[in-house]
mmCIF file of C-alpha atoms and ligand atoms in Angstrom:
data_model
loop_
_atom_site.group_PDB
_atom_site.id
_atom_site.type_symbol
_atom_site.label_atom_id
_atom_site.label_comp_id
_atom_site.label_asym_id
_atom_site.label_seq_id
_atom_site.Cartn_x
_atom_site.Cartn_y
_atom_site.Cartn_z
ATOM 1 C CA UNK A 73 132.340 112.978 98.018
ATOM 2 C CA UNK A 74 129.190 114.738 96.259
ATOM 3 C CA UNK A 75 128.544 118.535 96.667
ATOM 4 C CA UNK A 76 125.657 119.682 94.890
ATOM 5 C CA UNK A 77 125.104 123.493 95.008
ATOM 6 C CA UNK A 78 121.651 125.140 93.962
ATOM 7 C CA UNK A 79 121.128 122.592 91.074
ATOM 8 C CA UNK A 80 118.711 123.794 88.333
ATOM 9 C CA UNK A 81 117.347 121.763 85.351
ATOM 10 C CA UNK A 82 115.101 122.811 83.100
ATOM 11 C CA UNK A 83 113.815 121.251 80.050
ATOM 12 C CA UNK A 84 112.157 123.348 77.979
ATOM 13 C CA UNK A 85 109.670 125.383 79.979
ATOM 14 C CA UNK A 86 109.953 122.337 82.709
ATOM 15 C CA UNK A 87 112.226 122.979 85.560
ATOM 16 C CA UNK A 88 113.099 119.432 86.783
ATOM 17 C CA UNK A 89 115.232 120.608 89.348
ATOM 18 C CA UNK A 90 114.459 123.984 91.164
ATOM 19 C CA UNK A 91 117.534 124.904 93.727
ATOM 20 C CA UNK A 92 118.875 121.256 95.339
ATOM 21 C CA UNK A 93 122.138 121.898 97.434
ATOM 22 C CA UNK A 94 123.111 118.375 99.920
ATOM 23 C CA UNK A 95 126.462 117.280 100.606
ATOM 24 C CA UNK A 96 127.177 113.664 100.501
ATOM 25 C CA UNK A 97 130.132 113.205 103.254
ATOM 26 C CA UNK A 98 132.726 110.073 102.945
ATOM 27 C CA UNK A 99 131.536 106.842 103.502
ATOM 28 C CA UNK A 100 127.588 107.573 104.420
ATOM 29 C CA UNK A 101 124.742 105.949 102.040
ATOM 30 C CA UNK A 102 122.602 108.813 101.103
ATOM 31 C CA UNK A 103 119.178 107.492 99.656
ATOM 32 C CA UNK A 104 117.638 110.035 97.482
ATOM 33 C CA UNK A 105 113.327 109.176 98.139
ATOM 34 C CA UNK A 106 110.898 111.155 96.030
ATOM 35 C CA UNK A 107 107.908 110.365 93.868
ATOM 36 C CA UNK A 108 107.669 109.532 90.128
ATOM 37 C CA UNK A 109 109.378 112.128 88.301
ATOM 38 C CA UNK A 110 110.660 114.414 91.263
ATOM 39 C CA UNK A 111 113.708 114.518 89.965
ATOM 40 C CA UNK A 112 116.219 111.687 91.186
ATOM 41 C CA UNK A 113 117.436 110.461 88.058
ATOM 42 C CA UNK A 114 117.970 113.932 86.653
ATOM 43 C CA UNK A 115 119.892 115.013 89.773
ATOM 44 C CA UNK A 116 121.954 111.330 89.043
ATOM 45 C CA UNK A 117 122.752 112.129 85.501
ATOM 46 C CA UNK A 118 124.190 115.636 85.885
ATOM 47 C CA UNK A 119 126.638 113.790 89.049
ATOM 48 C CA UNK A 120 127.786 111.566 86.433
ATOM 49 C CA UNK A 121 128.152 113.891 83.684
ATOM 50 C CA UNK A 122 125.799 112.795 81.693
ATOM 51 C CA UNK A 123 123.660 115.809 81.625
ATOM 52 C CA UNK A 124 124.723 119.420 82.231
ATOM 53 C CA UNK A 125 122.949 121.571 84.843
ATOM 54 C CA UNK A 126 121.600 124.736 83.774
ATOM 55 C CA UNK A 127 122.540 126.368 86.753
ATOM 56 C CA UNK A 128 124.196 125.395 89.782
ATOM 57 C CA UNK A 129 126.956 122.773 90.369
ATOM 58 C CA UNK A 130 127.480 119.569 91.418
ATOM 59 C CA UNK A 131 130.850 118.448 92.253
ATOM 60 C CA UNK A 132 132.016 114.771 92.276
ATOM 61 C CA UNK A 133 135.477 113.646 94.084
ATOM 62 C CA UNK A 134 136.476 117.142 94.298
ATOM 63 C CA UNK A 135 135.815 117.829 90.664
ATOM 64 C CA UNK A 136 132.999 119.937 88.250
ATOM 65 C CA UNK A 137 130.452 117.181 87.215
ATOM 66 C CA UNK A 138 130.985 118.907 83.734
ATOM 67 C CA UNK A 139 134.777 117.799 83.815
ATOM 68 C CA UNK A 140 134.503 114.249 85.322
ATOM 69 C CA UNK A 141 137.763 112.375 83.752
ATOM 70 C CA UNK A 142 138.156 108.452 83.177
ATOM 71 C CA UNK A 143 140.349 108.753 86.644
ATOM 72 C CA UNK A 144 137.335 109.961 88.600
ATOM 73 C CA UNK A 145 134.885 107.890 86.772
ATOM 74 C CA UNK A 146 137.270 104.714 87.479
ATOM 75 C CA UNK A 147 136.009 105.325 91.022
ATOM 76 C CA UNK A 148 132.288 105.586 90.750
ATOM 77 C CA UNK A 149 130.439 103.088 90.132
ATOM 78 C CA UNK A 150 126.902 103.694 88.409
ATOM 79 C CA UNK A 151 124.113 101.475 88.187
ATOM 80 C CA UNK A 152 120.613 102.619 86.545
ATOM 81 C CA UNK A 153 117.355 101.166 84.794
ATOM 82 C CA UNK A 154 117.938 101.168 81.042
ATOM 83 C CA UNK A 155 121.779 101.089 81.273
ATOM 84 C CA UNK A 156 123.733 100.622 77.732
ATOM 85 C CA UNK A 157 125.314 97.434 77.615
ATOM 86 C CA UNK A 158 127.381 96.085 74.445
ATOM 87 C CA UNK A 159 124.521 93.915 73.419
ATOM 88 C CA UNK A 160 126.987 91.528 71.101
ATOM 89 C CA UNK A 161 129.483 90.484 73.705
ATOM 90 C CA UNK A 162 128.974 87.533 75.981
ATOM 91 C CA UNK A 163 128.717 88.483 80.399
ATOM 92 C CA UNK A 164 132.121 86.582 80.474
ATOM 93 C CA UNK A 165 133.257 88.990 77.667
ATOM 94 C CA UNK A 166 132.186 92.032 79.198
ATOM 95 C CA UNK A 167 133.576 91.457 82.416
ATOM 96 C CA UNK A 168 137.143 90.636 80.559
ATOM 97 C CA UNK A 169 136.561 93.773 78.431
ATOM 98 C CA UNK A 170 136.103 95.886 81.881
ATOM 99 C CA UNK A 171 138.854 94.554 83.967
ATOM 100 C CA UNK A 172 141.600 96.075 83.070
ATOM 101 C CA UNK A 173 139.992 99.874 83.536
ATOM 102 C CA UNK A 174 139.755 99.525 87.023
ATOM 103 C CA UNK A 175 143.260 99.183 88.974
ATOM 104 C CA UNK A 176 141.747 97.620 92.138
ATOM 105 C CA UNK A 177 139.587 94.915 90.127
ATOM 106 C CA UNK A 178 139.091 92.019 92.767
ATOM 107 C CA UNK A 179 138.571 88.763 90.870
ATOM 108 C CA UNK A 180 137.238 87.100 94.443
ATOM 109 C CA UNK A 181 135.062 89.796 94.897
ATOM 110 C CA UNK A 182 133.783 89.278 90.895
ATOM 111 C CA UNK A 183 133.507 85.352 91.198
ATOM 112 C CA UNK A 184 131.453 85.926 94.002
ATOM 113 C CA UNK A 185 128.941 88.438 92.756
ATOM 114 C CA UNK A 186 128.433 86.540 89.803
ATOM 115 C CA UNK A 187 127.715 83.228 91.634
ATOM 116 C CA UNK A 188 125.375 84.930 93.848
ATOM 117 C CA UNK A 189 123.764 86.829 90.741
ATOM 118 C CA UNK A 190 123.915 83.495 88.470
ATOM 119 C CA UNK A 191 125.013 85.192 85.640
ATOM 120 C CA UNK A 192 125.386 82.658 82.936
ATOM 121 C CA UNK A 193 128.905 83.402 81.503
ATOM 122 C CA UNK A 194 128.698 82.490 77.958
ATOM 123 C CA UNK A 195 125.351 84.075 77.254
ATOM 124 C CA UNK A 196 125.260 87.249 75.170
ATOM 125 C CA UNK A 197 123.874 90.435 76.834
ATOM 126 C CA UNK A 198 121.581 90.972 74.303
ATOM 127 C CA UNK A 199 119.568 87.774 75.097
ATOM 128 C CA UNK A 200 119.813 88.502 78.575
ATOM 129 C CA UNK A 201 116.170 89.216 80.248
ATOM 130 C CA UNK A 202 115.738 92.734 81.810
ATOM 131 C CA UNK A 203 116.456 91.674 85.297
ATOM 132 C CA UNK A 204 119.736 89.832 84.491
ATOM 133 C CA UNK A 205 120.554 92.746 82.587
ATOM 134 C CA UNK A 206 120.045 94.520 86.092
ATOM 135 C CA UNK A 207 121.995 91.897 87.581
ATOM 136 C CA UNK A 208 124.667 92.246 85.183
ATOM 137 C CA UNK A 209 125.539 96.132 85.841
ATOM 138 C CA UNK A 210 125.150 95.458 89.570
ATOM 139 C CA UNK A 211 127.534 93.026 89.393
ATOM 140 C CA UNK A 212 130.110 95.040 87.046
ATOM 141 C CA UNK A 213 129.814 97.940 89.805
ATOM 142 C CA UNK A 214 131.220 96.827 92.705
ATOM 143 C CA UNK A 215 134.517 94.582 91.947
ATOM 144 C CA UNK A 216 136.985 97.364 91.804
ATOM 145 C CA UNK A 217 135.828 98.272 95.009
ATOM 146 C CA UNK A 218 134.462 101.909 93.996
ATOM 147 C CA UNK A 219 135.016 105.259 96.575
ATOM 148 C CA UNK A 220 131.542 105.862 95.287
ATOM 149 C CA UNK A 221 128.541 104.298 94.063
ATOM 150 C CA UNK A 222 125.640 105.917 92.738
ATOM 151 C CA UNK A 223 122.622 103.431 92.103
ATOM 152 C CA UNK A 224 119.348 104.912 90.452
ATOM 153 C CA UNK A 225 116.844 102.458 91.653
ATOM 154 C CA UNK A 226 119.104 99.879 90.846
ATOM 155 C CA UNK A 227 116.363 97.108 92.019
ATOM 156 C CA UNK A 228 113.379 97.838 89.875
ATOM 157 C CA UNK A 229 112.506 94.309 88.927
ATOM 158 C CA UNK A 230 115.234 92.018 90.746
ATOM 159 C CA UNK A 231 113.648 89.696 92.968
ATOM 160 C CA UNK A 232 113.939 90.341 96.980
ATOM 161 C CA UNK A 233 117.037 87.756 97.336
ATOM 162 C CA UNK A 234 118.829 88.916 95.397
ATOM 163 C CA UNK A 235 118.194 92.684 96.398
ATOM 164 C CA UNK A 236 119.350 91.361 99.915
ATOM 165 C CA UNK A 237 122.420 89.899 98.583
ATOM 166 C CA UNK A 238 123.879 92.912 96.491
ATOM 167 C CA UNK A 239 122.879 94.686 99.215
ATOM 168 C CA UNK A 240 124.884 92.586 101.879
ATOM 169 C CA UNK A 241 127.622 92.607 99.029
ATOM 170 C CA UNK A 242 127.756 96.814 99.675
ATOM 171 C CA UNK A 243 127.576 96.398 103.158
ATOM 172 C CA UNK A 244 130.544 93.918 103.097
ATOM 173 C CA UNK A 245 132.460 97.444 101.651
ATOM 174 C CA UNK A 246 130.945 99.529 104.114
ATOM 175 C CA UNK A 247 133.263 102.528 104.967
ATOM 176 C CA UNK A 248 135.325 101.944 102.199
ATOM 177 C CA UNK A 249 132.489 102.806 99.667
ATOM 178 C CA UNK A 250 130.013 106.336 99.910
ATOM 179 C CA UNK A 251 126.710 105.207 98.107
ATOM 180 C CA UNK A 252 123.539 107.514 97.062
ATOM 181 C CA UNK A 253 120.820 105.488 96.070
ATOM 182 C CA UNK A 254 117.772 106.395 94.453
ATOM 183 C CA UNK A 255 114.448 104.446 95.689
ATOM 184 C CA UNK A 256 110.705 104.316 96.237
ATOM 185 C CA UNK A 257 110.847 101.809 98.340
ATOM 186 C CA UNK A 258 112.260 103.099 101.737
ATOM 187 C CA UNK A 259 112.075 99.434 102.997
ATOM 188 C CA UNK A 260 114.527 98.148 100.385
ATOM 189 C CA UNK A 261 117.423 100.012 101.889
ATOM 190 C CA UNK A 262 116.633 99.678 105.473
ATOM 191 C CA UNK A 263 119.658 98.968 107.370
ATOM 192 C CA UNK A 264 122.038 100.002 105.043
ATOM 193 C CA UNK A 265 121.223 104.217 104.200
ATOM 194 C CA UNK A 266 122.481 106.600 106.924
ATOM 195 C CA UNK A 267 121.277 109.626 105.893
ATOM 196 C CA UNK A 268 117.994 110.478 103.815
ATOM 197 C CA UNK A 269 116.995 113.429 101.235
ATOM 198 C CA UNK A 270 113.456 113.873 100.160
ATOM 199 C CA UNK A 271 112.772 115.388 96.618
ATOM 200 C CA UNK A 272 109.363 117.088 95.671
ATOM 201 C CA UNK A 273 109.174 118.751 92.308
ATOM 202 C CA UNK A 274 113.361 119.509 91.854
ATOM 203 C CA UNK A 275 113.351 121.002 95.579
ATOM 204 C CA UNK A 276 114.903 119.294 98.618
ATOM 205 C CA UNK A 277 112.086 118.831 101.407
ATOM 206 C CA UNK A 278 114.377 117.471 104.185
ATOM 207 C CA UNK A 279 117.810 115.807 104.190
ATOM 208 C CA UNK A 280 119.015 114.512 107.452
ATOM 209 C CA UNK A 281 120.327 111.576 109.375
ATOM 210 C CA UNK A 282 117.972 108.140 108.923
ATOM 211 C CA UNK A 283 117.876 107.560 112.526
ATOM 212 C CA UNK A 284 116.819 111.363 113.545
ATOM 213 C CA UNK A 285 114.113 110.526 110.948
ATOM 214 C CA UNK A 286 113.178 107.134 112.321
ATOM 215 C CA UNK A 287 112.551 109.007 115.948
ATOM 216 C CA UNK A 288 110.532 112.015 114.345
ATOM 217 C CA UNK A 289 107.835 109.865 112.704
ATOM 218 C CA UNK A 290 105.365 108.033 114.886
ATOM 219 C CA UNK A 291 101.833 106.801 114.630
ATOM 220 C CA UNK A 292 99.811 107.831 118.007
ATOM 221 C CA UNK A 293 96.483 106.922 118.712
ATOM 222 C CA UNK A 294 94.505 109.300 121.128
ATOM 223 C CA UNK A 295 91.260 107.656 123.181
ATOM 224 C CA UNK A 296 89.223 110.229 124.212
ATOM 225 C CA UNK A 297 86.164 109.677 126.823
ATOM 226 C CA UNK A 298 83.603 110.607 124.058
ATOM 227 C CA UNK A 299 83.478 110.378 120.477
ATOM 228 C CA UNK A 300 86.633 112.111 119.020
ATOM 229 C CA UNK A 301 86.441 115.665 116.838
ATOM 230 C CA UNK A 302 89.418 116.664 114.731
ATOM 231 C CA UNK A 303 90.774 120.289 116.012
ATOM 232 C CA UNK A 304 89.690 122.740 114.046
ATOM 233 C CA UNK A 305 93.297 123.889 112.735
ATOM 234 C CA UNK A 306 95.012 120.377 111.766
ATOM 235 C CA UNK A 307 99.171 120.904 112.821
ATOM 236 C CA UNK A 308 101.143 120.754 109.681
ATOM 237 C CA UNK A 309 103.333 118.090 111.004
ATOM 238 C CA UNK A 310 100.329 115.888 111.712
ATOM 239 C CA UNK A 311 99.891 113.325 108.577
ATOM 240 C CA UNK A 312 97.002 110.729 107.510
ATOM 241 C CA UNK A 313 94.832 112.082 110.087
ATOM 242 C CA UNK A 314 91.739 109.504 111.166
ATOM 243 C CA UNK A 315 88.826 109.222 113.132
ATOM 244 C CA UNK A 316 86.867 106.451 114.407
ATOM 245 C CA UNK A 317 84.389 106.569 117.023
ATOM 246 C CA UNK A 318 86.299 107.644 120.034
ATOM 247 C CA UNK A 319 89.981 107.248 118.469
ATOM 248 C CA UNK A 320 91.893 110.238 116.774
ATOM 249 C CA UNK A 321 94.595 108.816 114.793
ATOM 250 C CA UNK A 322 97.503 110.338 112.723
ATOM 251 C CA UNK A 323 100.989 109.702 111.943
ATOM 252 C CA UNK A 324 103.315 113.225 113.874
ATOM 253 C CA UNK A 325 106.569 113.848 111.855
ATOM 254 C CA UNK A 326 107.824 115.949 114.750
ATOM 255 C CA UNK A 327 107.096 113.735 117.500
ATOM 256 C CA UNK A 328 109.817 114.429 120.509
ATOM 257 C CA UNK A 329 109.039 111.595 123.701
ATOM 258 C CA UNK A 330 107.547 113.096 126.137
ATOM 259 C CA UNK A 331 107.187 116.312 124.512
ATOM 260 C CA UNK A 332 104.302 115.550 122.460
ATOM 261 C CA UNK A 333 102.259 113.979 124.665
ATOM 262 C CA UNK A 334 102.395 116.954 127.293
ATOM 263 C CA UNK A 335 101.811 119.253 124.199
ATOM 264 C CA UNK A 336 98.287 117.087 122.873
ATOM 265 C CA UNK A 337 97.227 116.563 126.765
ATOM 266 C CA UNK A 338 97.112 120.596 127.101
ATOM 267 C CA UNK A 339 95.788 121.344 123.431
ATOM 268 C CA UNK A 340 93.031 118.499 123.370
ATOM 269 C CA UNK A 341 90.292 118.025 126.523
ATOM 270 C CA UNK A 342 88.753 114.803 127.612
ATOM 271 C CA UNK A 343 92.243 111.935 126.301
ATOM 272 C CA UNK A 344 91.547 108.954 128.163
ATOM 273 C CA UNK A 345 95.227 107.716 126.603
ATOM 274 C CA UNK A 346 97.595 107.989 124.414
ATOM 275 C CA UNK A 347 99.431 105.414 122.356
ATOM 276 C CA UNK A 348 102.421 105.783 120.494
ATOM 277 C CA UNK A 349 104.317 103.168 118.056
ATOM 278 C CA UNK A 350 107.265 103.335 115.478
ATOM 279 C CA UNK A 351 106.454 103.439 112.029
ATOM 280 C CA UNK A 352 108.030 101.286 109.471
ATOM 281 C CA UNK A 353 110.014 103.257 106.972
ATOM 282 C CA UNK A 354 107.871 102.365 104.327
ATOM 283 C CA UNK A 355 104.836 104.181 105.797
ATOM 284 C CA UNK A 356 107.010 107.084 106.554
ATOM 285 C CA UNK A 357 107.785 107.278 102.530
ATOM 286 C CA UNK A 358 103.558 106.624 101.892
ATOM 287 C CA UNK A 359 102.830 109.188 104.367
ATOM 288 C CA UNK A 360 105.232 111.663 103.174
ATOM 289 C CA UNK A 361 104.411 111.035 99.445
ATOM 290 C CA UNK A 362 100.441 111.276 100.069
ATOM 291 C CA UNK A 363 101.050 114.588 102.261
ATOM 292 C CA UNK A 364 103.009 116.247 99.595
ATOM 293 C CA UNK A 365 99.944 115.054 97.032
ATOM 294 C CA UNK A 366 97.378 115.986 98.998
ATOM 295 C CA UNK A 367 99.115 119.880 99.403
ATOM 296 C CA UNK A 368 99.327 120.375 95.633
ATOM 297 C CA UNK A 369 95.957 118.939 95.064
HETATM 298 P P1 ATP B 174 111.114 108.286 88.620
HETATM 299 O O1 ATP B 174 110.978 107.929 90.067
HETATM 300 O O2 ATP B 174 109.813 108.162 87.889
HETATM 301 O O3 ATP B 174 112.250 107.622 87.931
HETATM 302 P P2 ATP B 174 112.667 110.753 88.905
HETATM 303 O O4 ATP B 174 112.545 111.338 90.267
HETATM 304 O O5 ATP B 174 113.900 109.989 88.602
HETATM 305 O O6 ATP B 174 111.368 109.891 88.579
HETATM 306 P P3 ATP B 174 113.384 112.422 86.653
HETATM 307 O O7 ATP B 174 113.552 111.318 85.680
HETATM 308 O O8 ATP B 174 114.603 113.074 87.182
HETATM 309 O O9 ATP B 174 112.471 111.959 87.881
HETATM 310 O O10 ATP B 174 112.455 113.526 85.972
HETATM 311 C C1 ATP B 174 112.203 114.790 86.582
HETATM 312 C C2 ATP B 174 111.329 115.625 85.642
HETATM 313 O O11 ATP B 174 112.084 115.973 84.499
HETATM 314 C C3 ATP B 174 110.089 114.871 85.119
HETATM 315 O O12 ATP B 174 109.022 115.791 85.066
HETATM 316 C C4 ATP B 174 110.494 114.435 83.724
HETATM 317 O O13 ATP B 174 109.372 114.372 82.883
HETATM 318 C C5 ATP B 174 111.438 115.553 83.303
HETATM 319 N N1 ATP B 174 112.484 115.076 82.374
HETATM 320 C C6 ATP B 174 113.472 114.213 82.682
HETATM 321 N N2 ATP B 174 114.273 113.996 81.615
HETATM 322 C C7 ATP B 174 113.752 114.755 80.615
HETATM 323 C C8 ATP B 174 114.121 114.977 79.242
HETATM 324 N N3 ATP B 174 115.198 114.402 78.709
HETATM 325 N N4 ATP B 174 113.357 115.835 78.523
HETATM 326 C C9 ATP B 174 112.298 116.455 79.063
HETATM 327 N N5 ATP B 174 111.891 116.292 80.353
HETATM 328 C C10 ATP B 174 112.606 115.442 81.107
#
């Protein structure tokens, strides 16, 4: 569905995007994680044609970004912060004006995203506040039941309901629909991405399957018999390393069951135990971000 090959941006002297290749296969949600101005959005526009890559390519349905045609773009649909709306029509307007651009337009499906959204119909966009503005292109982007969706950070500023019901709406197309999603908030797509990719300064740190990246991260908590020391050389995989009194703690992005603990009982003397937990996917994004900080610092 998306195949982005060594993507470069530069503006200017800045090179927002240094080298990004992932391919987005049919009907998986790829969320697209990365601090403030790593280069999601950038990486977003050039899919949808709205900015051209310097070098590299992105392709989109089979096709050049740089030649995306109103039949491909009939098939996408694209949320993101700041979106241009006709400001002078009224929402009931609008969606009459977009209906008959999309072949598989399901009125149901619309009725029911704007009851859940509360979109008042004969209110003109223009007075609309800036989350039912948010609501608004959510709701025009997934009636016509899109092969694609690409949503960057479509939830800045909605309220958590109705994140969970636009997000209940895409998983009542899952399969039918391939979504990349741009967020900071790993939490907010729980259940719903299968695969994740990590930007850092316009490179690709990791893109792989959510759940192999659910069993890599774990928070363990070593007890040792006397008041713990951190090694001397800290393992790069080990993040937000702690001590207290007799407790070494850190969060291991390459734990492996079983494996880990053998490795830390022959590397470290005098463990008394060892505790290990899940982390929630929000601490995996903090831990991640403040790791990639702390390197550059
Ligand atoms: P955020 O999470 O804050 O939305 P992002 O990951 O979406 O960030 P981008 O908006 O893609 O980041 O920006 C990537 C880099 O490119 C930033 O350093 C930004 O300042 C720069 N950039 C983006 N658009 C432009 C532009 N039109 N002109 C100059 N620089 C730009």
């Amino acid at each position: 569905m998306i195949r982005i090959e060594d993507l470069w941006k530069s503006f200017g002297r800045h090179d927002a995007l240094r080298g990004i290749s992932m391919h987005v296969t049919e009907g998986s949600a790829y969320a697209l994680i990365g601090a403030n101005g790593a280069g999601k959005t950038t990486t977003m526009k050039i899919l949808m044609n709205i900015m051209e890559p310097t070098r590299g390519c992105a392709t989109v349905l089979g096709v050049d970004s740089r030649r995306i045609s109103p039949r491909e773009l009939s098939q996408i649909g694209y949320v993101s912060e700041n979106q241009e709306l006709p400001e002078r029509l009224t929402v009931d307007e609008y969606f009459a004006y977009l209906r008959p651009f999309y072949a598989r337009w399901d009125r149901d499906l619309e009725a029911l995203l704007r009851g859940q959204l509360r979109l008042p119909g004969g209110r003109k966009i223009g007075a609309l506040s800036h989350g039912m503005r948010t609501k608004m292109t959510l709701a025009c982007a997934l009636p016509f039941r899109p092969r694609l969706l690409v949503l960057d950070e479509p939830f800045s500023g909605l309220d958590p309901l109705v994140r969970d019901e636009f997000m209940d709406g895409i998983l009542g197309q899952a399969g039918e629909t391939t979504i990349l999603i741009s967020t900071h908030e790993l939490g907010e797509i729980e259940g719903v991405a299968t695969h994740v990719a990590f930007i850092e300064e316009g490179r690709l740190l990791f893109d792989e399957p959510m759940d192999d990246l659910r069993a890599r991260f774990r928070a363990v908590r070593i007890t040792f018999e006397k008041p713990a020391r951190l090694p001397a050389m800290l393992p790069d995989d080990w993040l937000r390393v702690s001590t207290d009194g007799n407790v070494l703690e850190f969060i291991d992005s390459r734990f492996k069951d079983g494996d880990s603990q053998e490795r830390l009982q022959s590397q470290l003397s005098g463990i008394r135990r060892i505790d290990v937990e899940p982390v929630a996917l929000r601490t995996v994004f903090t831990s991640l971000a403040r790791a990639v900080r702390d390197r550059a610092a």
